[in-house]
PDB file of C-alpha atoms and ligand atoms in Angstrom:
ATOM      1  CA  UNK G 493       0.029   0.172   0.233  1.00 65.00           C
ATOM      2  CA  UNK G 494       1.102   3.536  -0.715  1.00 73.00           C
ATOM      3  CA  UNK G 495       2.110   5.774   1.922  1.00 83.00           C
ATOM      4  CA  UNK G 496       0.296   8.918  -0.056  1.00 89.00           C
ATOM      5  CA  UNK G 497      -2.525  10.567   1.726  1.00 88.00           C
ATOM      6  CA  UNK G 498      -5.058  10.057  -0.946  1.00 95.00           C
ATOM      7  CA  UNK G 499      -5.332   6.984  -3.630  1.00 97.00           C
ATOM      8  CA  UNK G 500      -7.979   7.199  -6.339  1.00 98.00           C
ATOM      9  CA  UNK G 501     -10.642   4.171  -6.122  1.00 98.00           C
ATOM     10  CA  UNK G 502     -10.801   4.036  -9.951  1.00 98.00           C
ATOM     11  CA  UNK G 503      -8.006   5.344 -12.630  1.00 98.00           C
ATOM     12  CA  UNK G 504      -8.822   5.037 -16.133  1.00 99.00           C
ATOM     13  CA  UNK G 505      -6.424   5.688 -18.619  1.00 99.00           C
ATOM     14  CA  UNK G 506      -6.128   6.613 -22.570  1.00 99.00           C
ATOM     15  CA  UNK G 507      -3.318   4.563 -23.406  1.00 98.00           C
ATOM     16  CA  UNK G 508      -1.496   6.584 -26.174  1.00 98.00           C
ATOM     17  CA  UNK G 509       1.460   6.909 -28.520  1.00 98.00           C
ATOM     18  CA  UNK G 510       2.072   3.085 -29.101  1.00 98.00           C
ATOM     19  CA  UNK G 511       2.735   4.255 -33.101  1.00 98.00           C
ATOM     20  CA  UNK G 512       4.870   7.007 -32.049  1.00 98.00           C
ATOM     21  CA  UNK G 513       6.944   5.172 -30.014  1.00 98.00           C
ATOM     22  CA  UNK G 514       7.791   2.842 -32.725  1.00 98.00           C
ATOM     23  CA  UNK G 515       8.441   5.266 -35.514  1.00 98.00           C
ATOM     24  CA  UNK G 516      11.010   7.161 -33.185  1.00 98.00           C
ATOM     25  CA  UNK G 517      12.514   3.743 -33.102  1.00 98.00           C
ATOM     26  CA  UNK G 518      11.978   3.264 -36.722  1.00 98.00           C
ATOM     27  CA  UNK G 519      10.086   0.206 -36.203  1.00 98.00           C
ATOM     28  CA  UNK G 520       6.770  -1.225 -37.113  1.00 98.00           C
ATOM     29  CA  UNK G 521       3.476   0.273 -35.089  1.00 98.00           C
ATOM     30  CA  UNK G 522       2.460  -3.106 -33.624  1.00 98.00           C
ATOM     31  CA  UNK G 523       6.355  -3.243 -31.963  1.00 98.00           C
ATOM     32  CA  UNK G 524       4.818  -0.218 -30.251  1.00 98.00           C
ATOM     33  CA  UNK G 525       1.834  -2.215 -29.116  1.00 98.00           C
ATOM     34  CA  UNK G 526       3.802  -4.923 -27.707  1.00 98.00           C
ATOM     35  CA  UNK G 527       5.800  -3.144 -25.970  1.00 98.00           C
ATOM     36  CA  UNK G 528       2.553  -0.964 -24.956  1.00 98.00           C
ATOM     37  CA  UNK G 529       1.259  -4.438 -23.610  1.00 98.00           C
ATOM     38  CA  UNK G 530       4.078  -4.759 -21.035  1.00 98.00           C
ATOM     39  CA  UNK G 531       3.165  -1.209 -19.486  1.00 98.00           C
ATOM     40  CA  UNK G 532      -0.277  -2.705 -19.198  1.00 98.00           C
ATOM     41  CA  UNK G 533       0.992  -5.165 -17.019  1.00 97.00           C
ATOM     42  CA  UNK G 534       3.229  -2.923 -15.443  1.00 98.00           C
ATOM     43  CA  UNK G 535       0.323  -0.820 -14.686  1.00 98.00           C
ATOM     44  CA  UNK G 536      -1.952  -3.396 -13.655  1.00 98.00           C
ATOM     45  CA  UNK G 537       0.940  -4.507 -11.117  1.00 97.00           C
ATOM     46  CA  UNK G 538       1.588  -1.086  -9.753  1.00 98.00           C
ATOM     47  CA  UNK G 539      -2.074  -0.232  -9.231  1.00 98.00           C
ATOM     48  CA  UNK G 540      -2.687  -3.648  -7.017  1.00 97.00           C
ATOM     49  CA  UNK G 541       0.540  -2.461  -5.371  1.00 97.00           C
ATOM     50  CA  UNK G 542      -1.111   1.417  -4.108  1.00 97.00           C
ATOM     51  CA  UNK G 543      -4.236   0.067  -3.819  1.00 97.00           C
ATOM     52  CA  UNK G 544      -6.142   0.970  -6.789  1.00 98.00           C
ATOM     53  CA  UNK G 545      -9.154  -1.039  -6.721  1.00 98.00           C
ATOM     54  CA  UNK G 546     -10.826  -0.260 -10.580  1.00 98.00           C
ATOM     55  CA  UNK G 547      -8.638   0.351 -13.639  1.00 98.00           C
ATOM     56  CA  UNK G 548     -10.302   1.077 -16.456  1.00 99.00           C
ATOM     57  CA  UNK G 549      -7.980   0.881 -19.926  1.00 99.00           C
ATOM     58  CA  UNK G 550      -8.864   2.023 -23.153  1.00 99.00           C
ATOM     59  CA  UNK G 551      -7.513  -0.206 -25.226  1.00 98.00           C
ATOM     60  CA  UNK G 552      -9.128  -0.525 -28.842  1.00 98.00           C
ATOM     61  CA  UNK G 553     -11.941   2.876 -29.353  1.00 98.00           C
ATOM     62  CA  UNK G 554     -15.003   2.535 -32.041  1.00 98.00           C
ATOM     63  CA  UNK G 555     -13.011   4.862 -34.388  1.00 98.00           C
ATOM     64  CA  UNK G 556      -9.964   2.817 -34.372  1.00 98.00           C
ATOM     65  CA  UNK G 557     -11.753   0.247 -36.521  1.00 98.00           C
ATOM     66  CA  UNK G 558     -10.807   2.775 -39.570  1.00 98.00           C
ATOM     67  CA  UNK G 559      -7.058   1.626 -39.054  1.00 98.00           C
ATOM     68  CA  UNK G 560      -5.413  -0.302 -41.660  1.00 98.00           C
ATOM     69  CA  UNK G 561      -6.529  -4.050 -41.246  1.00 98.00           C
ATOM     70  CA  UNK G 562      -3.146  -5.205 -40.724  1.00 97.00           C
ATOM     71  CA  UNK G 563      -2.660  -2.820 -37.521  1.00 98.00           C
ATOM     72  CA  UNK G 564      -5.947  -4.362 -36.112  1.00 98.00           C
ATOM     73  CA  UNK G 565      -5.554  -8.079 -36.386  1.00 98.00           C
ATOM     74  CA  UNK G 566      -2.200  -7.497 -34.925  1.00 98.00           C
ATOM     75  CA  UNK G 567      -4.065  -5.430 -32.332  1.00 98.00           C
ATOM     76  CA  UNK G 568      -6.781  -8.065 -31.413  1.00 98.00           C
ATOM     77  CA  UNK G 569      -3.594 -10.968 -31.309  1.00 98.00           C
ATOM     78  CA  UNK G 570      -1.808  -9.133 -28.887  1.00 98.00           C
ATOM     79  CA  UNK G 571      -5.338  -8.961 -26.781  1.00 98.00           C
ATOM     80  CA  UNK G 572      -5.718 -12.752 -27.358  1.00 98.00           C
ATOM     81  CA  UNK G 573      -2.378 -13.246 -26.081  1.00 97.00           C
ATOM     82  CA  UNK G 574      -2.449 -10.919 -23.414  1.00 97.00           C
ATOM     83  CA  UNK G 575      -5.684 -12.783 -22.049  1.00 97.00           C
ATOM     84  CA  UNK G 576      -3.731 -16.298 -22.655  1.00 96.00           C
ATOM     85  CA  UNK G 577      -0.744 -15.151 -20.979  1.00 96.00           C
ATOM     86  CA  UNK G 578      -2.250 -13.168 -18.218  1.00 96.00           C
ATOM     87  CA  UNK G 579      -5.296 -14.842 -16.801  1.00 97.00           C
ATOM     88  CA  UNK G 580      -3.498 -17.017 -14.367  1.00 97.00           C
ATOM     89  CA  UNK G 581      -2.621 -13.381 -12.766  1.00 97.00           C
ATOM     90  CA  UNK G 582      -6.495 -12.334 -12.400  1.00 98.00           C
ATOM     91  CA  UNK G 583      -6.655 -15.259 -10.767  1.00 98.00           C
ATOM     92  CA  UNK G 584      -3.797 -15.395  -8.647  1.00 98.00           C
ATOM     93  CA  UNK G 585      -4.668 -11.919  -6.977  1.00 97.00           C
ATOM     94  CA  UNK G 586      -8.442 -12.333  -6.958  1.00 98.00           C
ATOM     95  CA  UNK G 587      -9.095  -9.443  -9.827  1.00 98.00           C
ATOM     96  CA  UNK G 588     -12.078  -9.558 -11.918  1.00 98.00           C
ATOM     97  CA  UNK G 589     -12.074  -8.435 -15.581  1.00 98.00           C
ATOM     98  CA  UNK G 590     -15.165  -6.551 -17.208  1.00 98.00           C
ATOM     99  CA  UNK G 591     -15.264  -4.963 -20.740  1.00 98.00           C
ATOM    100  CA  UNK G 592     -17.095  -2.486 -21.658  1.00 98.00           C
ATOM    101  CA  UNK G 593     -17.966  -1.514 -25.170  1.00 98.00           C
ATOM    102  CA  UNK G 594     -19.150  -2.939 -28.523  1.00 98.00           C
ATOM    103  CA  UNK G 595     -18.153  -6.145 -27.820  1.00 98.00           C
ATOM    104  CA  UNK G 596     -20.199  -7.867 -30.561  1.00 98.00           C
ATOM    105  CA  UNK G 597     -18.021  -6.307 -33.072  1.00 98.00           C
ATOM    106  CA  UNK G 598     -14.782  -7.812 -31.855  1.00 98.00           C
ATOM    107  CA  UNK G 599     -13.191 -11.453 -33.848  1.00 98.00           C
ATOM    108  CA  UNK G 600     -15.191 -13.886 -32.357  1.00 98.00           C
ATOM    109  CA  UNK G 601     -11.778 -15.525 -30.924  1.00 97.00           C
ATOM    110  CA  UNK G 602     -11.450 -12.413 -29.302  1.00 98.00           C
ATOM    111  CA  UNK G 603     -14.995 -12.313 -27.835  1.00 98.00           C
ATOM    112  CA  UNK G 604     -15.071 -16.028 -26.852  1.00 97.00           C
ATOM    113  CA  UNK G 605     -11.427 -15.402 -24.958  1.00 97.00           C
ATOM    114  CA  UNK G 606     -12.661 -12.359 -23.194  1.00 98.00           C
ATOM    115  CA  UNK G 607     -16.270 -13.816 -22.254  1.00 98.00           C
ATOM    116  CA  UNK G 608     -14.401 -16.968 -20.516  1.00 98.00           C
ATOM    117  CA  UNK G 609     -12.376 -15.086 -18.598  1.00 98.00           C
ATOM    118  CA  UNK G 610     -14.823 -12.899 -17.151  1.00 98.00           C
ATOM    119  CA  UNK G 611     -17.006 -15.519 -16.342  1.00 98.00           C
ATOM    120  CA  UNK G 612     -13.907 -17.385 -14.640  1.00 98.00           C
ATOM    121  CA  UNK G 613     -13.172 -14.029 -12.424  1.00 98.00           C
ATOM    122  CA  UNK G 614     -16.863 -12.917 -11.877  1.00 98.00           C
ATOM    123  CA  UNK G 615     -16.946 -13.816  -8.320  1.00 98.00           C
ATOM    124  CA  UNK G 616     -13.100 -12.262  -7.789  1.00 98.00           C
ATOM    125  CA  UNK G 617     -13.325  -8.644  -5.406  1.00 97.00           C
ATOM    126  CA  UNK G 618      -9.804  -7.936  -4.528  1.00 97.00           C
ATOM    127  CA  UNK G 619      -9.649  -5.462  -7.842  1.00 98.00           C
ATOM    128  CA  UNK G 620     -11.504  -4.916 -11.448  1.00 98.00           C
ATOM    129  CA  UNK G 621      -9.780  -4.630 -14.531  1.00 98.00           C
ATOM    130  CA  UNK G 622     -11.933  -2.761 -16.946  1.00 99.00           C
ATOM    131  CA  UNK G 623     -11.139  -3.292 -20.637  1.00 98.00           C
ATOM    132  CA  UNK G 624     -12.652  -0.881 -22.868  1.00 99.00           C
ATOM    133  CA  UNK G 625     -13.073  -2.577 -26.362  1.00 99.00           C
ATOM    134  CA  UNK G 626     -14.587  -1.003 -29.245  1.00 98.00           C
ATOM    135  CA  UNK G 627     -16.034   1.694 -26.929  1.00 99.00           C
ATOM    136  CA  UNK G 628     -17.192   5.006 -27.683  1.00 98.00           C
ATOM    137  CA  UNK G 629     -18.774   7.504 -25.232  1.00 98.00           C
ATOM    138  CA  UNK G 630     -21.579   8.478 -27.431  1.00 98.00           C
ATOM    139  CA  UNK G 631     -21.876   4.812 -28.403  1.00 98.00           C
ATOM    140  CA  UNK G 632     -22.633   3.784 -25.027  1.00 98.00           C
ATOM    141  CA  UNK G 633     -24.871   6.719 -24.526  1.00 98.00           C
ATOM    142  CA  UNK G 634     -27.173   5.941 -27.514  1.00 98.00           C
ATOM    143  CA  UNK G 635     -27.217   2.306 -25.992  1.00 98.00           C
ATOM    144  CA  UNK G 636     -28.420   3.566 -22.445  1.00 98.00           C
ATOM    145  CA  UNK G 637     -30.905   5.873 -24.701  1.00 98.00           C
ATOM    146  CA  UNK G 638     -32.502   2.805 -26.697  1.00 98.00           C
ATOM    147  CA  UNK G 639     -32.405   0.554 -23.863  1.00 98.00           C
ATOM    148  CA  UNK G 640     -34.266   3.435 -21.847  1.00 98.00           C
ATOM    149  CA  UNK G 641     -36.596   4.617 -24.637  1.00 98.00           C
ATOM    150  CA  UNK G 642     -37.572   0.563 -24.392  1.00 98.00           C
ATOM    151  CA  UNK G 643     -38.749   0.881 -20.470  1.00 98.00           C
ATOM    152  CA  UNK G 644     -40.592   3.573 -21.299  1.00 98.00           C
ATOM    153  CA  UNK G 645     -42.137   1.833 -24.546  1.00 98.00           C
ATOM    154  CA  UNK G 646     -43.188  -1.412 -22.231  1.00 98.00           C
ATOM    155  CA  UNK G 647     -44.609   1.496 -19.726  1.00 98.00           C
ATOM    156  CA  UNK G 648     -42.255   0.561 -16.805  1.00 97.00           C
ATOM    157  CA  UNK G 649     -40.710   3.961 -16.802  1.00 98.00           C
ATOM    158  CA  UNK G 650     -42.436   7.298 -16.826  1.00 98.00           C
ATOM    159  CA  UNK G 651     -40.294   9.803 -18.903  1.00 98.00           C
ATOM    160  CA  UNK G 652     -40.202  12.542 -16.034  1.00 97.00           C
ATOM    161  CA  UNK G 653     -39.200   9.899 -14.260  1.00 97.00           C
ATOM    162  CA  UNK G 654     -36.029  10.045 -15.918  1.00 97.00           C
ATOM    163  CA  UNK G 655     -32.953  11.321 -14.476  1.00 97.00           C
ATOM    164  CA  UNK G 656     -28.958  11.076 -14.152  1.00 96.00           C
ATOM    165  CA  UNK G 657     -29.282   7.868 -12.026  1.00 97.00           C
ATOM    166  CA  UNK G 658     -31.599   6.410 -14.576  1.00 98.00           C
ATOM    167  CA  UNK G 659     -28.775   6.977 -17.179  1.00 98.00           C
ATOM    168  CA  UNK G 660     -26.504   5.900 -15.250  1.00 97.00           C
ATOM    169  CA  UNK G 661     -28.139   2.454 -14.467  1.00 98.00           C
ATOM    170  CA  UNK G 662     -28.274   1.692 -18.379  1.00 98.00           C
ATOM    171  CA  UNK G 663     -24.160   2.474 -18.930  1.00 98.00           C
ATOM    172  CA  UNK G 664     -22.311  -0.444 -20.081  1.00 98.00           C
ATOM    173  CA  UNK G 665     -20.901  -1.225 -16.556  1.00 98.00           C
ATOM    174  CA  UNK G 666     -23.540   0.811 -13.905  1.00 98.00           C
ATOM    175  CA  UNK G 667     -22.019  -0.735 -10.708  1.00 98.00           C
ATOM    176  CA  UNK G 668     -18.142   0.806 -11.230  1.00 98.00           C
ATOM    177  CA  UNK G 669     -18.077   3.922  -9.759  1.00 98.00           C
ATOM    178  CA  UNK G 670     -17.068   7.231 -11.497  1.00 98.00           C
ATOM    179  CA  UNK G 671     -13.214   7.242 -12.293  1.00 98.00           C
ATOM    180  CA  UNK G 672     -11.425   9.512  -9.691  1.00 98.00           C
ATOM    181  CA  UNK G 673      -8.479   9.779 -12.230  1.00 98.00           C
ATOM    182  CA  UNK G 674      -8.113   9.683 -15.681  1.00 99.00           C
ATOM    183  CA  UNK G 675      -4.602   9.527 -17.311  1.00 99.00           C
ATOM    184  CA  UNK G 676      -3.558  10.281 -20.877  1.00 99.00           C
ATOM    185  CA  UNK G 677      -0.336   9.652 -22.640  1.00 98.00           C
ATOM    186  CA  UNK G 678       1.541  10.926 -25.176  1.00 98.00           C
ATOM    187  CA  UNK G 679       0.023  14.435 -24.610  1.00 98.00           C
ATOM    188  CA  UNK G 680      -2.619  14.923 -26.405  1.00 98.00           C
ATOM    189  CA  UNK G 681      -5.271  17.001 -24.930  1.00 98.00           C
ATOM    190  CA  UNK G 682      -8.716  15.417 -25.866  1.00 98.00           C
ATOM    191  CA  UNK G 683     -10.808  13.096 -24.698  1.00 98.00           C
ATOM    192  CA  UNK G 684     -11.636  10.869 -27.896  1.00 98.00           C
ATOM    193  CA  UNK G 685     -14.837   9.558 -26.846  1.00 98.00           C
ATOM    194  CA  UNK G 686     -13.684   8.152 -23.690  1.00 98.00           C
ATOM    195  CA  UNK G 687     -15.654   7.690 -20.451  1.00 98.00           C
ATOM    196  CA  UNK G 688     -17.792  10.880 -21.717  1.00 98.00           C
ATOM    197  CA  UNK G 689     -20.361  10.571 -19.080  1.00 98.00           C
ATOM    198  CA  UNK G 690     -18.485   9.349 -16.091  1.00 98.00           C
ATOM    199  CA  UNK G 691     -15.703  11.523 -16.104  1.00 98.00           C
ATOM    200  CA  UNK G 692     -18.052  14.649 -15.427  1.00 97.00           C
ATOM    201  CA  UNK G 693     -15.653  15.318 -12.236  1.00 98.00           C
ATOM    202  CA  UNK G 694     -12.831  13.159 -12.822  1.00 98.00           C
ATOM    203  CA  UNK G 695      -9.076  14.654 -12.125  1.00 98.00           C
ATOM    204  CA  UNK G 696      -7.041  14.763 -15.475  1.00 98.00           C
ATOM    205  CA  UNK G 697      -3.534  13.884 -15.954  1.00 98.00           C
ATOM    206  CA  UNK G 698      -1.960  14.416 -19.140  1.00 98.00           C
ATOM    207  CA  UNK G 699       1.825  13.513 -19.513  1.00 98.00           C
ATOM    208  CA  UNK G 700       3.993  13.685 -22.456  1.00 98.00           C
ATOM    209  CA  UNK G 701       5.434  10.531 -22.004  1.00 99.00           C
ATOM    210  CA  UNK G 702       4.366   7.781 -24.648  1.00 99.00           C
ATOM    211  CA  UNK G 703       2.256   4.874 -23.410  1.00 99.00           C
ATOM    212  CA  UNK G 704       5.284   1.946 -23.901  1.00 98.00           C
ATOM    213  CA  UNK G 705       7.439   4.211 -21.604  1.00 98.00           C
ATOM    214  CA  UNK G 706       4.666   4.501 -19.060  1.00 98.00           C
ATOM    215  CA  UNK G 707       6.129   2.252 -16.127  1.00 98.00           C
ATOM    216  CA  UNK G 708       5.981   2.455 -12.568  1.00 98.00           C
ATOM    217  CA  UNK G 709       7.952   5.476 -11.937  1.00 98.00           C
ATOM    218  CA  UNK G 710       5.643   7.297 -14.438  1.00 98.00           C
ATOM    219  CA  UNK G 711       2.400   5.459 -12.681  1.00 98.00           C
ATOM    220  CA  UNK G 712       4.023   6.867  -9.258  1.00 98.00           C
ATOM    221  CA  UNK G 713       3.800  10.394 -10.717  1.00 98.00           C
ATOM    222  CA  UNK G 714       0.502  10.311 -11.513  1.00 98.00           C
ATOM    223  CA  UNK G 715      -0.416   9.037  -8.043  1.00 98.00           C
ATOM    224  CA  UNK G 716       1.391  11.668  -6.318  1.00 98.00           C
ATOM    225  CA  UNK G 717      -0.243  14.380  -8.731  1.00 98.00           C
ATOM    226  CA  UNK G 718      -3.831  13.235  -7.621  1.00 98.00           C
ATOM    227  CA  UNK G 719      -3.023  13.276  -4.262  1.00 97.00           C
ATOM    228  CA  UNK G 720      -2.397  17.126  -4.125  1.00 95.00           C
ATOM    229  CA  UNK G 721      -5.525  17.794  -6.107  1.00 97.00           C
ATOM    230  CA  UNK G 722      -8.417  19.656  -4.437  1.00 95.00           C
ATOM    231  CA  UNK G 723     -11.766  18.085  -5.734  1.00 93.00           C
ATOM    232  CA  UNK G 724     -14.551  20.484  -4.930  1.00 95.00           C
ATOM    233  CA  UNK G 725     -17.593  18.898  -6.851  1.00 94.00           C
ATOM    234  CA  UNK G 726     -18.879  22.369  -7.066  1.00 94.00           C
ATOM    235  CA  UNK G 727     -18.552  22.978  -3.366  1.00 94.00           C
ATOM    236  CA  UNK G 728     -16.244  25.923  -1.852  1.00 95.00           C
ATOM    237  CA  UNK G 729     -14.350  23.539   0.064  1.00 94.00           C
ATOM    238  CA  UNK G 730     -13.162  19.689  -0.845  1.00 94.00           C
ATOM    239  CA  UNK G 731     -15.599  16.910  -0.665  1.00 93.00           C
ATOM    240  CA  UNK G 732     -15.387  13.496  -1.630  1.00 88.00           C
ATOM    241  CA  UNK G 733     -18.254  12.906  -3.850  1.00 90.00           C
ATOM    242  CA  UNK G 734     -20.714  14.609  -6.355  1.00 90.00           C
ATOM    243  CA  UNK G 735     -23.385  16.573  -4.348  1.00 91.00           C
ATOM    244  CA  UNK G 736     -27.157  15.207  -5.023  1.00 83.00           C
ATOM    245  CA  UNK G 737     -28.547  18.059  -6.915  1.00 75.00           C
ATOM    246  CA  UNK G 738     -32.445  17.865  -6.702  1.00 70.00           C
ATOM    247  CA  UNK G 739     -33.951  19.154 -10.137  1.00 61.00           C
ATOM    248  CA  UNK G 740     -36.766  18.923 -11.643  1.00 48.00           C
ATOM    249  CA  UNK G 741     -36.979  15.947 -14.751  1.00 53.00           C
ATOM    250  CA  UNK G 742     -37.342  18.869 -17.376  1.00 49.00           C
TER     251      UNK G 742
HETATM  252  C1  IPE W 478      -2.574   4.072 -28.765  1.00 51.37           C
HETATM  253  O1  IPE W 478      -1.812   4.089 -29.667  1.00 51.37           O
HETATM  254  C2  IPE W 478      -3.209   2.387 -29.037  1.00 51.37           C
HETATM  255  C3  IPE W 478      -4.216   2.417 -29.085  1.00 51.37           C
HETATM  256  C4  IPE W 478      -5.466   3.220 -29.806  1.00 51.37           C
HETATM  257  C5  IPE W 478      -4.863   1.427 -29.893  1.00 51.37           C
HETATM  258  P1  IPE W 478      -1.460   4.512 -31.176  1.00 51.37           P
HETATM  259  O2  IPE W 478      -1.605   3.471 -31.803  1.00 51.37           O
HETATM  260  O3  IPE W 478      -3.026   5.837 -30.997  1.00 51.37           O
HETATM  261  O4  IPE W 478      -0.045   5.489 -30.945  1.00 51.37           O
HETATM  262  P2  IPE W 478       0.191   6.868 -31.890  1.00 51.37           P
HETATM  263  O5  IPE W 478      -0.860   7.893 -31.084  1.00 51.37           O
HETATM  264  O6  IPE W 478      -0.134   6.580 -33.103  1.00 51.37           O
HETATM  265  O7  IPE W 478       1.056   6.952 -31.415  1.00 51.37           O
HETATM  266  C1  IPE W 479      -7.720   6.956 -28.061  1.00 51.37           C
HETATM  267  O1  IPE W 479      -6.405   6.685 -28.698  1.00 51.37           O
HETATM  268  C2  IPE W 479      -7.812   5.475 -28.106  1.00 51.37           C
HETATM  269  C3  IPE W 479      -7.228   4.104 -27.352  1.00 51.37           C
HETATM  270  C4  IPE W 479      -6.234   4.341 -26.473  1.00 51.37           C
HETATM  271  C5  IPE W 479      -7.618   3.499 -27.357  1.00 51.37           C
HETATM  272  P1  IPE W 479      -6.280   7.493 -30.589  1.00 51.37           P
HETATM  273  O2  IPE W 479      -4.974   7.188 -30.841  1.00 51.37           O
HETATM  274  O3  IPE W 479      -7.183   6.536 -31.172  1.00 51.37           O
HETATM  275  O4  IPE W 479      -6.896   8.729 -30.333  1.00 51.37           O
HETATM  276  P2  IPE W 479      -6.648   9.871 -31.276  1.00 51.37           P
HETATM  277  O5  IPE W 479      -7.370   9.491 -32.891  1.00 51.37           O
HETATM  278  O6  IPE W 479      -5.450  10.204 -31.268  1.00 51.37           O
HETATM  279  O7  IPE W 479      -7.919  10.646 -30.786  1.00 51.37           O
HETATM  280 MG1   MG W 480      -3.199   7.889 -31.015  1.00 51.37          MG
END
């Protein structure tokens, strides 16, 4: 456990910069992704060590499908390899694997691997690793709206009863608390369609370090930065959560 005064319960990461890391070395982009997979390993371990309970990793966006077929294939292969090689660590550490995103877009062997490991780890409670795959924040909100519309159509829900909690309850993983800290590597100052709803009050940490170079020391810097943040959630003093704001349904 860490001796920092404040540790985020949920860290979300936009793992960016694998291609640039490879380019800088005159290597194929896939080598950058391979090296990035090592950072994933390092960060999962670091989260365990400092006591971060939820780790959400943006591994493949809905927009990433426009990339060259070769790169997509390589990424999917790496994902399967990761599941095969790392599954035992999830069991050893009682970490639950979950997936958010349009899972049915993924190649069948990847879907099967994910489904097997998510089921096999479903009862674990020492930590959660959430992979965002074929994920888009807007796609997630559209998915939630469709589900809510079906409830309204079936007479289970009155339109005026729809509030923020209703929307939250229809997201891909409704029980997971909002991220406390969002890390983006490689210096890009954008969200790239990640967790749009959930990061309303998340602390942001952007580093120029490329994802394959983001290992324990860099993670420790992010934890240190977070420990000095003052989260006010609209209040005048520090507080722990978003205040429950009462407002009408319209
Ligand atoms: C992030 O690295 C990995 C994925 C998006 C899958 P990139 O592949 O986006 O690397 P850059 O941004 O081109 O350097
Ligand atoms: C965001 O990175 C998606 C993932 C890390 C999986 P991108 O490299 O796809 O984002 P943009 O295109 O630079 O915004
Ligand atoms: Mg990128």
